[in-house]
Tab-separated table of C-alpha atoms in Angstrom:
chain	number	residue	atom	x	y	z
A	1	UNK	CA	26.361	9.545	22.800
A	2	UNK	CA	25.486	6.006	22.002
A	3	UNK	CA	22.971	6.150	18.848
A	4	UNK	CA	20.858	2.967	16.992
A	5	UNK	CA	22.843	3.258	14.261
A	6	UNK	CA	24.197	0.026	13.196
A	7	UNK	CA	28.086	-0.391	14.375
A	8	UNK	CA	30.800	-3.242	13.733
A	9	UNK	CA	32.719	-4.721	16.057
A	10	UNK	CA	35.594	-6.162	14.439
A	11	UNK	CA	37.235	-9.408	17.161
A	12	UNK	CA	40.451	-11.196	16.476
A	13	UNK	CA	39.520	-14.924	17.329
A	14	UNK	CA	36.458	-16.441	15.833
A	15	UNK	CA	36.600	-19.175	18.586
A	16	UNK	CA	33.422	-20.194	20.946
A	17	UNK	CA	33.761	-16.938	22.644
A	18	UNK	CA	33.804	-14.749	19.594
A	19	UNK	CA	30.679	-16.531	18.118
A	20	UNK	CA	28.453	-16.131	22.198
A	21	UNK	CA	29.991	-12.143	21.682
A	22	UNK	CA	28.197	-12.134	17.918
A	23	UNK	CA	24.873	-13.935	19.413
A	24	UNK	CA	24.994	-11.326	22.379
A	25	UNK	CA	25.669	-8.208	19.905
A	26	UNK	CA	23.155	-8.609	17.632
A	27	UNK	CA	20.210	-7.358	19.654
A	28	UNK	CA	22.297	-4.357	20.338
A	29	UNK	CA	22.133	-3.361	16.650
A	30	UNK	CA	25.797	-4.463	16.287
A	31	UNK	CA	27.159	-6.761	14.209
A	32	UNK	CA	30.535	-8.856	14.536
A	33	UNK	CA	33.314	-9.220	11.815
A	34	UNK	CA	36.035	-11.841	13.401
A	35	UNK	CA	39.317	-12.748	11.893
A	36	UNK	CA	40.757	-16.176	12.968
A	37	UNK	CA	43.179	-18.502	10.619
A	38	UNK	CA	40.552	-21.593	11.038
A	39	UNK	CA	38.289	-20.742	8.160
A	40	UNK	CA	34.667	-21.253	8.827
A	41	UNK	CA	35.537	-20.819	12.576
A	42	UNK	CA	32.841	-21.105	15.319
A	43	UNK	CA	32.198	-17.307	15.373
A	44	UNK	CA	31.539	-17.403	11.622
A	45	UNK	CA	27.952	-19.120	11.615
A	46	UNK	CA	26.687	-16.220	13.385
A	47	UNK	CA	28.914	-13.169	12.943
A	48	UNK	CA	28.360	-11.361	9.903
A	49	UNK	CA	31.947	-12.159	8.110
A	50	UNK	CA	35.179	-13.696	8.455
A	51	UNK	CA	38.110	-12.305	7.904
A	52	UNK	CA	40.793	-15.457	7.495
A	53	UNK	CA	44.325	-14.955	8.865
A	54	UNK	CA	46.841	-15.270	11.634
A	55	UNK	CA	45.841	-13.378	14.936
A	56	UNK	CA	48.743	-11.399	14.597
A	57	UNK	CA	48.659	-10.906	10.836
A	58	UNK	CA	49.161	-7.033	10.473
A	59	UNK	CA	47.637	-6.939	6.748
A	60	UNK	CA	44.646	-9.091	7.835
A	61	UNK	CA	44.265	-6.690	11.096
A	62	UNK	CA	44.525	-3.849	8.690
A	63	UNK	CA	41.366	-5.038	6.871
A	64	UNK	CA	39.260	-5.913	10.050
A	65	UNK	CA	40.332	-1.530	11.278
A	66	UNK	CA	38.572	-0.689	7.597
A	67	UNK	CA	35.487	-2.377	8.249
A	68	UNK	CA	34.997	-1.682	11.864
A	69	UNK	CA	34.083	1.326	14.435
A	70	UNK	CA	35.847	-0.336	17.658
A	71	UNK	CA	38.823	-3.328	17.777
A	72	UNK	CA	38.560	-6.060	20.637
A	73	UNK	CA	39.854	-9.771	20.689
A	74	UNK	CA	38.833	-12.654	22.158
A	75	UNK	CA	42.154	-14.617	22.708
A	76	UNK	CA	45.307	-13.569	23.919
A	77	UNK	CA	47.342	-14.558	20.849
A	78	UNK	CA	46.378	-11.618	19.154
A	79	UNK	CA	49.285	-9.192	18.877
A	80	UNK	CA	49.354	-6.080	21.330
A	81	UNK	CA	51.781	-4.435	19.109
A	82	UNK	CA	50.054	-4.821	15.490
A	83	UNK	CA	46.599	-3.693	17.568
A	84	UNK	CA	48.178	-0.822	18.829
A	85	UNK	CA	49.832	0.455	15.515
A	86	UNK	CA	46.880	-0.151	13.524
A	87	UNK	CA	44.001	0.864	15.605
A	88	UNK	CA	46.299	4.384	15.958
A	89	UNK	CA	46.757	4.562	12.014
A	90	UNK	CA	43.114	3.858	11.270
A	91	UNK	CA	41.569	5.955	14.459
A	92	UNK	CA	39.980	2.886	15.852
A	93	UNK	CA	39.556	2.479	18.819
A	94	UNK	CA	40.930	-0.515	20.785
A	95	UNK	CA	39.772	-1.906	23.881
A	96	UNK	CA	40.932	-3.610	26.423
A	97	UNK	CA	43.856	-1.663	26.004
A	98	UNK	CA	47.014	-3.382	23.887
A	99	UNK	CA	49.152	-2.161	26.785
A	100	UNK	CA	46.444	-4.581	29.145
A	101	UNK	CA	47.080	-7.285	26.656
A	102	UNK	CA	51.263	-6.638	26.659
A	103	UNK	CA	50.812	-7.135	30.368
A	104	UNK	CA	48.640	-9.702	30.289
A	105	UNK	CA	50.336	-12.024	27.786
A	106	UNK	CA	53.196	-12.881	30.232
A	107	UNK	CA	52.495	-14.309	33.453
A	108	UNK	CA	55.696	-12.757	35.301
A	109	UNK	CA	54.767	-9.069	34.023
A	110	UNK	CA	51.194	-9.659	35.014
A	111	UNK	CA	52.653	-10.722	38.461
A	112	UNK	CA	54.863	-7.519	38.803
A	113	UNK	CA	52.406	-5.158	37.796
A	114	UNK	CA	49.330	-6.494	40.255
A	115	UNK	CA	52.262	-6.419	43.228
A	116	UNK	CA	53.594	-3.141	42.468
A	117	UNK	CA	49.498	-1.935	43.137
A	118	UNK	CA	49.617	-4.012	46.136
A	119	UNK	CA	47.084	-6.826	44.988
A	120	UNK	CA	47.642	-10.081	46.807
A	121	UNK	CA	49.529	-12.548	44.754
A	122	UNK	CA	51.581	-15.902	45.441
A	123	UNK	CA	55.038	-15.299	46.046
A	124	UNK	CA	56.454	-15.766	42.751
A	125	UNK	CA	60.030	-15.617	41.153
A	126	UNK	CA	61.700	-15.889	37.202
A	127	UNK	CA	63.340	-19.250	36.194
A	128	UNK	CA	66.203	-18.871	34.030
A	129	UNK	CA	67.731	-21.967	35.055
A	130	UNK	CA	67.531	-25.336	36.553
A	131	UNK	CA	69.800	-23.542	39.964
A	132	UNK	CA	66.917	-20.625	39.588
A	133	UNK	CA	64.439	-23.617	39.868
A	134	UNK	CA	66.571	-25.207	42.847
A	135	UNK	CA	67.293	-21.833	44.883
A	136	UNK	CA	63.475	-21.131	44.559
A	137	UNK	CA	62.794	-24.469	46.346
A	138	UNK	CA	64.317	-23.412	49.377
A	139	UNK	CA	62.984	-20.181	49.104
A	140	UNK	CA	59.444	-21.136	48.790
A	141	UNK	CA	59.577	-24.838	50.014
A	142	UNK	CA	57.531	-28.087	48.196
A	143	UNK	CA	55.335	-28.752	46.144
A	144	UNK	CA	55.773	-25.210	44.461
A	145	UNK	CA	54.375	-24.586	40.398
A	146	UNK	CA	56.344	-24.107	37.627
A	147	UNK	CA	54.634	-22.251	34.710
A	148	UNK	CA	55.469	-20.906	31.255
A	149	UNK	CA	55.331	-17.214	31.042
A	150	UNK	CA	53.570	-17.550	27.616
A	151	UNK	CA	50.888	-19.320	26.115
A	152	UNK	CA	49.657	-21.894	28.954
A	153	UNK	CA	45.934	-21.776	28.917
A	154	UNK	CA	43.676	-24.928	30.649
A	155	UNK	CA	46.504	-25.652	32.844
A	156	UNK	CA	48.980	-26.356	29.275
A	157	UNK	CA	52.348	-24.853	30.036
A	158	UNK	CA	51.141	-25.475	34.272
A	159	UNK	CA	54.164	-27.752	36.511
A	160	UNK	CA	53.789	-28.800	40.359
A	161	UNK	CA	57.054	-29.205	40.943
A	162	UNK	CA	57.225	-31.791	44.041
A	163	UNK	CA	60.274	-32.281	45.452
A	164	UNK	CA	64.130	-31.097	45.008
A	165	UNK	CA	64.217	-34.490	42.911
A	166	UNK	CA	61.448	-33.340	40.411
A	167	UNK	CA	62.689	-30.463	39.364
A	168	UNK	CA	64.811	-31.532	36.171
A	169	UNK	CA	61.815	-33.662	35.130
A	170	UNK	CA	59.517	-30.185	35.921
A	171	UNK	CA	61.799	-28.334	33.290
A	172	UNK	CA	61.386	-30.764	30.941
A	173	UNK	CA	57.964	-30.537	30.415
A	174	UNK	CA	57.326	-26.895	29.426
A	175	UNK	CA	59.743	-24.970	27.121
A	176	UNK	CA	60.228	-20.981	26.715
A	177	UNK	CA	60.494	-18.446	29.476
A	178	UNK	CA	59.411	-19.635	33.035
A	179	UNK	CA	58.795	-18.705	36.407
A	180	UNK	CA	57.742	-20.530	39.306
A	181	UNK	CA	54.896	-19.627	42.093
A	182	UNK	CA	54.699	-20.739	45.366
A	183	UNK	CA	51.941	-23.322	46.193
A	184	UNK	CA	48.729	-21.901	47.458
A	185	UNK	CA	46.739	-24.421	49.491
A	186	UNK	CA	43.400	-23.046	48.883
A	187	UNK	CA	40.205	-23.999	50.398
A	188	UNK	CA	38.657	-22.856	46.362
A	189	UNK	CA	39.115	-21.706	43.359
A	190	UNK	CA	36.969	-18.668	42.733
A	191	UNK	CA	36.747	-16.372	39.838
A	192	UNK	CA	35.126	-12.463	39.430
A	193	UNK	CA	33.715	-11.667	36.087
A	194	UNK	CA	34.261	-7.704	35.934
A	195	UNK	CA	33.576	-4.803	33.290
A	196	UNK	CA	35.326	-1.752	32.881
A	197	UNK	CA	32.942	0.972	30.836
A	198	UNK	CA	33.430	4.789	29.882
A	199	UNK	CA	33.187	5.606	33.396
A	200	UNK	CA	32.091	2.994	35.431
A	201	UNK	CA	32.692	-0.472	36.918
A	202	UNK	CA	30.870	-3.727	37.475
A	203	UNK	CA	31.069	-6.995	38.485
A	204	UNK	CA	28.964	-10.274	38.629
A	205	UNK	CA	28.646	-11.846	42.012
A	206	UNK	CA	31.686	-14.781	42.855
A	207	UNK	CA	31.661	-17.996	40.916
A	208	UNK	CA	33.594	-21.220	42.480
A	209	UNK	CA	34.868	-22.965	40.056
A	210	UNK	CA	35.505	-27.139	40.019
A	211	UNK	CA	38.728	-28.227	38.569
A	212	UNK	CA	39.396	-31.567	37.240
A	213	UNK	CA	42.809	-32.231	35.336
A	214	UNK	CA	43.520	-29.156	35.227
A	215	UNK	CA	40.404	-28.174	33.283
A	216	UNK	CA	37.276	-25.967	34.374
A	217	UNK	CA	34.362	-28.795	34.821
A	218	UNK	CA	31.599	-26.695	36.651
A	219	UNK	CA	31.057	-23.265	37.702
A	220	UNK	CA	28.511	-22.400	40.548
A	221	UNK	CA	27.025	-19.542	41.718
A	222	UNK	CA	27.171	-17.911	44.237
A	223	UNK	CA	30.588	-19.251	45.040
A	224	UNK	CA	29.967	-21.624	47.970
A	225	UNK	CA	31.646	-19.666	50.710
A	226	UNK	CA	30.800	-16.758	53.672
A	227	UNK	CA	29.686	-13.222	52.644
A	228	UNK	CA	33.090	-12.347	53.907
A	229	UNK	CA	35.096	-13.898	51.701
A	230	UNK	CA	32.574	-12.802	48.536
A	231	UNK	CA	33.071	-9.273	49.528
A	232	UNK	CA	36.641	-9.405	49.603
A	233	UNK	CA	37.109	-11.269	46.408
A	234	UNK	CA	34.738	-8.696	44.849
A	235	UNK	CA	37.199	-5.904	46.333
A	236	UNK	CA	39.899	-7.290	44.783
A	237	UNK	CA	38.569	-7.943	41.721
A	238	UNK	CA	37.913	-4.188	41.504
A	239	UNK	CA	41.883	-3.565	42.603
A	240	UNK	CA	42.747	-5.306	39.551
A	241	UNK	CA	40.659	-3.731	37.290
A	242	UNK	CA	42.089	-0.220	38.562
A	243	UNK	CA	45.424	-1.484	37.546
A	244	UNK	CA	44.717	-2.370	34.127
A	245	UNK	CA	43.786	0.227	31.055
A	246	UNK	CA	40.899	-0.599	28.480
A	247	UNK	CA	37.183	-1.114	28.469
A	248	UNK	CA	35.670	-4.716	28.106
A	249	UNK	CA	34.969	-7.880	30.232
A	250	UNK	CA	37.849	-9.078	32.237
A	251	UNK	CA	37.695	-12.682	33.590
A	252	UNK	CA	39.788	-12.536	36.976
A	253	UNK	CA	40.627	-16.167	38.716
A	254	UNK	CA	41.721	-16.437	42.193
A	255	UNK	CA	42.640	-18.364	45.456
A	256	UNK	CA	40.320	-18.579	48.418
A	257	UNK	CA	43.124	-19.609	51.322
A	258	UNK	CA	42.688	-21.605	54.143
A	259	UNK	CA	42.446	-18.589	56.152
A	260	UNK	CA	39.414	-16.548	53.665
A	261	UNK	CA	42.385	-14.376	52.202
A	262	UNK	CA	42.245	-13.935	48.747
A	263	UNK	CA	45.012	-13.895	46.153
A	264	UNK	CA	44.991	-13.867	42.542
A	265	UNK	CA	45.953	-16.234	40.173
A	266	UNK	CA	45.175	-15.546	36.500
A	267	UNK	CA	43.491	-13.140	34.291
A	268	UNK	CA	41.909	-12.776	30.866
A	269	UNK	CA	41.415	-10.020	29.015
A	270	UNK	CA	38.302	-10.920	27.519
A	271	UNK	CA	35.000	-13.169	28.344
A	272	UNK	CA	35.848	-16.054	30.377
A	273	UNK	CA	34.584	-19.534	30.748
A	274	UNK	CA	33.717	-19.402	33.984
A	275	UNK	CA	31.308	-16.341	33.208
A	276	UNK	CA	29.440	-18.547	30.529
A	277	UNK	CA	26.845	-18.967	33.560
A	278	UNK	CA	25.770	-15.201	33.194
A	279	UNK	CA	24.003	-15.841	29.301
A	280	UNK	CA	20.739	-17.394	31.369
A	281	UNK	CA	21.900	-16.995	34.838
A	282	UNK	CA	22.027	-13.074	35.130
A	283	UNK	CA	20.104	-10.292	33.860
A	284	UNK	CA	23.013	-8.836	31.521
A	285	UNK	CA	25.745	-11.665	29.760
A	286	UNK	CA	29.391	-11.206	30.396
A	287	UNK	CA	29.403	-10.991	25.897
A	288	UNK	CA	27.045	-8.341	26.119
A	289	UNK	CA	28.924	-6.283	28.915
A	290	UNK	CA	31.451	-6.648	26.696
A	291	UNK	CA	29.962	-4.984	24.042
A	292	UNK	CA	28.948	-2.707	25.631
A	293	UNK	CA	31.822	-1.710	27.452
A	294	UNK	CA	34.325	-2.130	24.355
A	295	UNK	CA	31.667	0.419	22.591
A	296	UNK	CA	31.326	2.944	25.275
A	297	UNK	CA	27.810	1.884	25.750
A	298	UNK	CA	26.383	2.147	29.578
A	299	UNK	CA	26.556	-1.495	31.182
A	300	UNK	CA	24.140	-3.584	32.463
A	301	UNK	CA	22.794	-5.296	35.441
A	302	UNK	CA	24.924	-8.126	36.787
A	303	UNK	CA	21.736	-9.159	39.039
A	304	UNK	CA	21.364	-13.376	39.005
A	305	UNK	CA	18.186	-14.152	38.107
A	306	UNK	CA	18.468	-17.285	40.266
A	307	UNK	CA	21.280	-19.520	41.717
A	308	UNK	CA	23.236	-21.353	38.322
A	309	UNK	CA	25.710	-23.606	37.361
A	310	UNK	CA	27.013	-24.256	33.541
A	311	UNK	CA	28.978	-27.496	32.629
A	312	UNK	CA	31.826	-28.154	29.879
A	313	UNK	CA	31.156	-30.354	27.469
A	314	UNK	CA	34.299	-31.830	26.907
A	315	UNK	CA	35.791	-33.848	24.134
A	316	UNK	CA	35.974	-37.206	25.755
A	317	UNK	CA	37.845	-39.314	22.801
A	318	UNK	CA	41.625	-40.330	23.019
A	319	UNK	CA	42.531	-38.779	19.992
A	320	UNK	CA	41.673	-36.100	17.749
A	321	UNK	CA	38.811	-36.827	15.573
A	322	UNK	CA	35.606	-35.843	13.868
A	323	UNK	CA	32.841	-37.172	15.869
A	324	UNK	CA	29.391	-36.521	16.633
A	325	UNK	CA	28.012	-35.327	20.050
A	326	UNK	CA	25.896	-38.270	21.417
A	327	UNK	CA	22.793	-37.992	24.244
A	328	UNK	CA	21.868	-34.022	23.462
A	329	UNK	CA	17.911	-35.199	23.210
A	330	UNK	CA	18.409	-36.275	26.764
A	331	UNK	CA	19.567	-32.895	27.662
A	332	UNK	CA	17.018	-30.784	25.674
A	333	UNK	CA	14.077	-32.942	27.147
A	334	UNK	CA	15.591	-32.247	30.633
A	335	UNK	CA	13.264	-28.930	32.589
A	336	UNK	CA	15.028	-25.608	32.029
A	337	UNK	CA	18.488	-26.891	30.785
A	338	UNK	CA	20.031	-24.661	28.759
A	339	UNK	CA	22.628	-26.486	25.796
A	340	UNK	CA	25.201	-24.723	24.088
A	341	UNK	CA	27.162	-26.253	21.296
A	342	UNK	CA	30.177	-24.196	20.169
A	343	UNK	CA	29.947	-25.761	16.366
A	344	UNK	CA	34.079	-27.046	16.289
A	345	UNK	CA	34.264	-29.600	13.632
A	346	UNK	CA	37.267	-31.601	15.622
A	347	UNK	CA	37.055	-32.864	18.847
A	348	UNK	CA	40.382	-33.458	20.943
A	349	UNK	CA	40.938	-34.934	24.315
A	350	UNK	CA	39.561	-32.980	26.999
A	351	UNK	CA	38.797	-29.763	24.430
A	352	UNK	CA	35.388	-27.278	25.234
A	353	UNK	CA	32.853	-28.722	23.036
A	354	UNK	CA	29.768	-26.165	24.811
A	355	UNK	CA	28.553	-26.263	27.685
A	356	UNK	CA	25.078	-26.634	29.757
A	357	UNK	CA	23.581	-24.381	32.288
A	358	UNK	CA	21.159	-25.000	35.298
A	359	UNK	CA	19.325	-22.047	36.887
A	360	UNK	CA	17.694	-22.822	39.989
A	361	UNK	CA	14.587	-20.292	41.490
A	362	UNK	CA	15.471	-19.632	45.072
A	363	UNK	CA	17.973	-16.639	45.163
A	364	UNK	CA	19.017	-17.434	48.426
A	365	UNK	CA	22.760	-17.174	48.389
A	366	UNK	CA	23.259	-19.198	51.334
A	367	UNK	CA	20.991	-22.045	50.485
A	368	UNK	CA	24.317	-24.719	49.729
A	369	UNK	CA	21.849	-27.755	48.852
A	370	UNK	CA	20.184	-25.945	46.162
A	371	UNK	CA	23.544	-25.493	44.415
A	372	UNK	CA	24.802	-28.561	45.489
A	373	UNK	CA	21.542	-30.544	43.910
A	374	UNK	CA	22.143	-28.108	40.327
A	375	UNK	CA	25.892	-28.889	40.432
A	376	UNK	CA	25.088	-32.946	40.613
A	377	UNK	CA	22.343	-32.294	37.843
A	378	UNK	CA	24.290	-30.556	35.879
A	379	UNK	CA	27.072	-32.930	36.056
A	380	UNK	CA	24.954	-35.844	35.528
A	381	UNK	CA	23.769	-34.532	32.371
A	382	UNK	CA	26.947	-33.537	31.035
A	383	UNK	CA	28.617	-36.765	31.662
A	384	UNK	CA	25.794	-38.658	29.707
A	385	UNK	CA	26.865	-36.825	26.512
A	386	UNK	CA	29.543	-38.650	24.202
A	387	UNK	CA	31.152	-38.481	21.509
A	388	UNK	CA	31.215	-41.480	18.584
């Protein structure tokens, strides 16, 4: 029975997306307490304490059971094993599930387990050495992608590997375990925002998301693509939420192929930012569904409210430095621009500094211009922010 009562959500990370979950919270009556070895992280202007220490810091974690009625995280660092032990000692519950986040944490596992349900995925293989790396070539053919099993995030720990001649300058880029995926030559990359509650399921219509370097630029909505190929991405998205355990938002990246098939290619555990769109763009956030679902609370409407796009902000200097953010008047005086600043005290190359968001009125999904016209906007004013 979900009450008015006051509850606290206790979140290992205190990054960006710990401090949107404590703005999205709040009006739910429930109020964040974040652990994160940065002290004064982003999360702590807004959640209600911090808790400093290692993600994986089993007294720290111990602490942040006392003071809370439900355990979630919002990075993948945190440790499935310490989350497990302590939410059981404590009888708090823990959601998504630390088995979800076992599974999660290495890309090979995650591979196994979504093919053993039957969900599309790129032919994949381990890489335990450079002949593994060779044999796979033949298999698969070039360019193919080498990746770390652990850790890569923003396209960190990501390879193409281009040609039999690349490959010993492929392993010596990334470090650890590895295993290697076939290339996918895909028309788009699209991405599913999904929430598992107590007993139900939802998901927020298909986002199309714009790489550059390797990094998330823009994210538009409705994915620019056929009904067809919406649908099915939506039905897979589902697939892979019926193969993982634990309530919570779940952001779920994947391939649109040259043919409309859909496979997938990564997933978080948590809030994504590719759903950052869904704070003005739809009627419930992806941080509040995840409140909600991690508390057993009913979930909300993923409705849009109109066609959207959201921008990075990203650090844009050469080296790590503090630095201000330049041209934000510009962006505040522009009509219905939305400006989020994540409050990180160091920028770095190429880091997520906040992000903007468009929301257009016609909620035509097929109307391409009128995302096309928000995605140049919203580019235009992202690029005339700077740092100095």
């Amino acid at each position: 029975m979900v009450t008015a009562s006051p509850l606290t959500l206790g979140v290992v990370g205190g990054g960006q997306l710990g401090r949107m979950l404590a703005e999205a919270a709040s009006p739910l009556g429930v109020e964040l307490v974040v652990l994160d070895p940065t002290p004064d992280c982003p999360a702590s202007l807004v959640a209600r304490d911090q808790i400093v220490g290692d993600f994986d810091d089993e007294e720290a974690i111990r602490e942040l059971a006392e003071r809370s009625d439900a355990l979630t995280f919002e990075i993948e660092l945190a440790d499935p094993d310490v989350l497990e032990a302590v939410g059981e000692e404590y009888d708090v519950p823990v959601h998504p599930d630390p088995a979800t986040l076992r599974t999660i944490q290495d890309k090979l596992v995650q591979k196994r387990a979504l093919q053993d349900r039957g969900i599309p995925v790129p032919d994949f293989r381990p890489v335990d050495s450079r002949e593994d790396l060779l044999e796979a070539g033949e298999e698969f053919g070039y360019p193919m992608m080498l990746k770390a099993r652990r850790g890569g995030y923003d396209g960190r720990g990501n390879v193409p590997v281009e040609d039999e001649d690349d490959v010993d300058n492929a392993l010596s880029q990334v470090s650890g375990e590895l295993m290697v995926e076939e290339f996918v030559p895909f028309e788009r990359e699209l991405s599913v925002i999904a929430v598992k509650g107590d007993d139900e399921v939802a998901t927020f219509p298909v986002g199309e998301n714009v790489h550059e370097e390797e990094i998330l630029r823009q994210t538009v909505v409705p994915a620019r693509t056929s009904d067809e190929v919406r649908e099915r991405a939506e039905d897979v998205a589902r697939e892979v939420l019926s193969a993982l355990s634990g309530r919570g938002t779940y952001g779920i990246e994947l391939f649109e192929g040259e043919d409309g098939d859909i496979s997938v290619n990564e997933i978080a555990p948590r809030p994504h930012n590719s759903g950052h769109y869904t704070i003005e763009g739809a009627l419930t956030s992806q941080f509040e569904q995840h409140a909600r679902g991690v508390l057993g609370y009913p979930l909300g409407a993923t409705d849009l409210r109109g066609p959207v796009v959201s921008s990075n902000i990203l650090g844009d200097v050469d080296e790590p430095e503090t630095a201000a953010l330049s041209g934000v008047e510009g962006v505040l005086s522009s009509d219905g621009a939305a400006f989020h600043w994540y409050g990180k005290r160091q920028v770095r190359p190429l880091r997520k500094m906040g992000h903007v968001t468009l929301v257009g009125d016609d909620l035509d999904a097929d109307d391409e211009s009128t995302l096309t016209d928000l995605l140049e906007e919203a580019r235009e004013l992202t690029d005339s922010l700077t740092f100095q």
